[in-house]
Amino acid sequence: MKKAKLKEIKQNNSKKNIVEEQETFSIKKVVVTFVIIFVTFGAFYFLTDFLISKRTSLETSNSNTNTNTNTNEISFLDILEQSDKEYYVFALTDTKDETIYKRYASFNDKKYYIVDMNDTMNKSHVSDKTSVSNSVKDITIKETTLFVVKDGKISDHFTGTEDIIKYLQKNIVPNSNIKK
């Protein structure tokens, strides 16, 4: 029986050694894992900070060059909310004639604003027919429309490229030679 007890003791001792080695090995793994996590997060932090600062500087430089062209673009719901007493609003369903309208409007001292009806915020006001009312929420247009706004109210509107150009030629630049 003595032999059996020796074998059991040797087995128990070898198990203790294995257990102790596994514990020290797992502590080493935990330390290494934490170091890797900290290094990874640090790298992502500095990379993100670098990319954001570079993107911000690009946006700032782009906004400085485009300030004159975007200042007169507004949302459709804001067509009666401008501070000027009298102005024009071009609600464009097709931007092909935008330069013509801008050219005519530049001859006038009245301010003009552009509404891009293809923008997702403005698409709800595009319909099969044009309907103009006192409330901007109820206005729908079928094609490009010019709104003449006086004292915060729509005094007149013109729908379609031909009607808009006729109005602009008659009221802004009489006897003008500006053509498409």
Short mmCIF file of C-alpha atoms in Angstrom, two decimals:
data_model
loop_
_atom_site.label_atom_id
_atom_site.label_comp_id
_atom_site.label_asym_id
_atom_site.label_seq_id
_atom_site.Cartn_x
_atom_site.Cartn_y
_atom_site.Cartn_z
CA MET A 1 0.00 0.00 0.00
CA LYS A 2 2.86 2.31 0.51
CA LYS A 3 3.47 2.42 -3.19
CA ALA A 4 -0.06 3.54 -3.91
CA LYS A 5 0.21 6.42 -1.47
CA LEU A 6 3.42 7.66 -3.05
CA LYS A 7 1.86 7.75 -6.46
CA GLU A 8 -1.10 9.73 -5.17
CA ILE A 9 1.18 12.24 -3.49
CA LYS A 10 3.24 12.68 -6.62
CA GLN A 11 0.09 13.23 -8.61
CA ASN A 12 -1.18 15.81 -6.11
CA ASN A 13 2.15 17.67 -6.15
CA SER A 14 2.23 17.78 -9.93
CA LYS A 15 -1.34 19.14 -10.00
CA LYS A 16 -0.41 21.91 -7.57
CA ASN A 17 2.55 22.88 -9.69
CA ILE A 18 0.38 22.97 -12.79
CA VAL A 19 -2.26 25.06 -11.04
CA GLU A 20 0.33 27.52 -9.79
CA GLU A 21 1.88 27.83 -13.25
CA GLN A 22 -1.54 28.47 -14.83
CA GLU A 23 -2.34 31.19 -12.31
CA THR A 24 0.89 33.08 -12.92
CA PHE A 25 0.47 32.61 -16.62
CA SER A 26 -3.10 34.05 -16.58
CA ILE A 27 -1.96 37.10 -14.58
CA LYS A 28 0.69 37.68 -17.22
CA LYS A 29 -2.01 37.42 -19.92
CA VAL A 30 -4.20 39.97 -18.15
CA VAL A 31 -1.37 42.47 -17.90
CA VAL A 32 -0.44 42.02 -21.56
CA THR A 33 -4.10 42.34 -22.60
CA PHE A 34 -4.49 45.62 -20.70
CA VAL A 35 -1.34 47.03 -22.26
CA ILE A 36 -2.57 46.10 -25.75
CA ILE A 37 -5.99 47.68 -25.08
CA PHE A 38 -4.43 50.93 -23.81
CA VAL A 39 -2.06 51.14 -26.77
CA THR A 40 -4.92 50.48 -29.23
CA PHE A 41 -7.22 53.09 -27.66
CA GLY A 42 -4.38 55.60 -27.55
CA ALA A 43 -3.61 55.04 -31.22
CA PHE A 44 -7.28 55.46 -32.19
CA TYR A 45 -7.57 58.60 -30.07
CA PHE A 46 -4.61 60.32 -31.71
CA LEU A 47 -5.60 59.12 -35.18
CA THR A 48 -9.16 60.39 -34.72
CA ASP A 49 -7.95 63.70 -33.31
CA PHE A 50 -5.61 64.14 -36.28
CA LEU A 51 -8.30 63.31 -38.86
CA ILE A 52 -10.93 65.53 -37.25
CA SER A 53 -8.58 68.50 -37.06
CA LYS A 54 -7.62 67.99 -40.70
CA ARG A 55 -11.30 67.70 -41.74
CA THR A 56 -12.25 70.81 -39.77
CA SER A 57 -9.50 72.83 -41.41
CA LEU A 58 -10.68 71.67 -44.86
CA GLU A 59 -14.30 72.60 -44.09
CA THR A 60 -13.22 76.00 -42.81
CA SER A 61 -11.23 76.74 -45.94
CA ASN A 62 -14.10 75.56 -48.17
CA SER A 63 -16.67 77.63 -46.29
CA ASN A 64 -14.52 80.75 -46.68
CA THR A 65 -14.47 80.38 -50.46
CA ASN A 66 -18.21 79.62 -50.84
CA THR A 67 -19.73 82.20 -48.51
CA ASN A 68 -21.03 84.41 -51.31
CA THR A 69 -22.77 81.66 -53.23
CA ASN A 70 -24.58 79.93 -50.35
CA THR A 71 -25.87 82.93 -48.41
CA ASN A 72 -29.00 83.25 -50.50
CA GLU A 73 -30.05 79.60 -50.31
CA ILE A 74 -32.95 79.02 -47.94
CA SER A 75 -35.41 76.31 -47.01
CA PHE A 76 -38.90 76.40 -48.53
CA LEU A 77 -40.50 76.93 -45.12
CA ASP A 78 -38.40 80.11 -44.70
CA ILE A 79 -39.63 81.95 -47.81
CA LEU A 80 -41.66 84.42 -45.73
CA GLU A 81 -39.19 84.61 -42.84
CA GLN A 82 -36.49 86.84 -44.38
CA SER A 83 -35.68 90.23 -42.86
CA ASP A 84 -35.91 92.20 -46.13
CA LYS A 85 -39.09 94.12 -46.84
CA GLU A 86 -39.28 93.09 -50.47
CA TYR A 87 -37.45 90.23 -52.16
CA TYR A 88 -37.71 87.39 -54.67
CA VAL A 89 -37.68 83.67 -54.00
CA PHE A 90 -36.82 81.29 -56.82
CA ALA A 91 -38.16 77.80 -55.97
CA LEU A 92 -36.18 75.68 -58.43
CA THR A 93 -37.39 72.22 -59.39
CA ASP A 94 -34.79 72.16 -62.16
CA THR A 95 -31.51 74.02 -61.75
CA LYS A 96 -30.74 74.34 -65.47
CA ASP A 97 -32.03 77.95 -65.63
CA GLU A 98 -30.66 79.06 -62.26
CA THR A 99 -27.89 81.19 -63.80
CA ILE A 100 -30.42 83.05 -65.95
CA TYR A 101 -32.57 83.91 -62.93
CA LYS A 102 -29.53 85.01 -60.96
CA ARG A 103 -28.38 87.19 -63.82
CA TYR A 104 -31.74 88.96 -64.03
CA ALA A 105 -31.99 89.33 -60.28
CA SER A 106 -28.49 90.82 -60.09
CA PHE A 107 -29.68 93.83 -62.11
CA ASN A 108 -32.12 94.67 -59.36
CA ASP A 109 -31.44 96.15 -55.95
CA LYS A 110 -33.86 93.72 -54.31
CA LYS A 111 -32.51 90.67 -52.56
CA TYR A 112 -33.26 87.25 -54.01
CA TYR A 113 -33.20 83.79 -52.46
CA ILE A 114 -32.92 80.34 -54.00
CA VAL A 115 -34.83 77.26 -52.79
CA ASP A 116 -33.68 73.89 -54.09
CA MET A 117 -36.89 71.88 -54.37
CA ASN A 118 -34.89 68.69 -54.99
CA ASP A 119 -33.62 68.88 -51.40
CA THR A 120 -35.28 66.27 -49.18
CA MET A 121 -36.59 68.91 -46.77
CA ASN A 122 -38.39 70.73 -49.59
CA LYS A 123 -39.71 67.77 -51.61
CA SER A 124 -42.98 67.68 -49.68
CA HIS A 125 -43.95 70.95 -51.39
CA VAL A 126 -43.56 69.56 -54.92
CA SER A 127 -46.85 68.30 -56.33
CA ASP A 128 -48.77 67.62 -59.55
CA LYS A 129 -50.22 71.14 -59.52
CA THR A 130 -49.28 74.56 -58.20
CA SER A 131 -51.29 75.81 -55.25
CA VAL A 132 -50.37 79.04 -53.46
CA SER A 133 -51.97 80.08 -50.18
CA ASN A 134 -51.26 82.39 -47.26
CA SER A 135 -49.62 79.61 -45.25
CA VAL A 136 -46.26 78.35 -46.50
CA LYS A 137 -47.08 74.85 -45.24
CA ASP A 138 -49.99 74.65 -47.72
CA ILE A 139 -48.06 75.83 -50.78
CA THR A 140 -47.26 73.24 -53.45
CA ILE A 141 -45.57 73.79 -56.79
CA LYS A 142 -45.35 71.74 -59.95
CA GLU A 143 -42.40 73.45 -61.62
CA THR A 144 -39.95 76.25 -60.99
CA THR A 145 -41.76 79.19 -59.41
CA LEU A 146 -40.83 82.79 -58.64
CA PHE A 147 -42.42 84.24 -55.51
CA VAL A 148 -42.49 88.01 -55.09
CA VAL A 149 -42.61 88.67 -51.34
CA LYS A 150 -43.57 92.06 -49.93
CA ASP A 151 -43.91 92.78 -46.20
CA GLY A 152 -43.79 89.11 -45.27
CA LYS A 153 -46.55 88.05 -47.67
CA ILE A 154 -46.52 86.59 -51.16
CA SER A 155 -47.71 89.42 -53.37
CA ASP A 156 -47.35 87.52 -56.65
CA HIS A 157 -46.00 84.28 -58.07
CA PHE A 158 -44.98 83.12 -61.53
CA THR A 159 -44.74 79.49 -62.57
CA GLY A 160 -42.63 78.10 -65.38
CA THR A 161 -39.48 79.40 -67.00
CA GLU A 162 -41.26 81.44 -69.70
CA ASP A 163 -43.55 83.29 -67.25
CA ILE A 164 -40.67 83.97 -64.87
CA ILE A 165 -38.44 85.37 -67.61
CA LYS A 166 -41.29 87.53 -69.00
CA TYR A 167 -41.89 88.97 -65.52
CA LEU A 168 -38.18 89.59 -64.92
CA GLN A 169 -37.73 91.25 -68.33
CA LYS A 170 -40.78 93.46 -67.81
CA ASN A 171 -40.18 94.49 -64.20
CA ILE A 172 -36.48 94.28 -63.54
CA VAL A 173 -34.60 94.95 -66.76
CA PRO A 174 -36.89 96.55 -69.35
CA ASN A 175 -35.67 96.14 -72.94
CA SER A 176 -33.02 93.70 -71.82
CA ASN A 177 -30.96 91.71 -74.26
CA ILE A 178 -30.28 88.90 -71.80
CA LYS A 179 -31.28 85.59 -73.32
CA LYS A 180 -30.96 81.95 -72.52
#
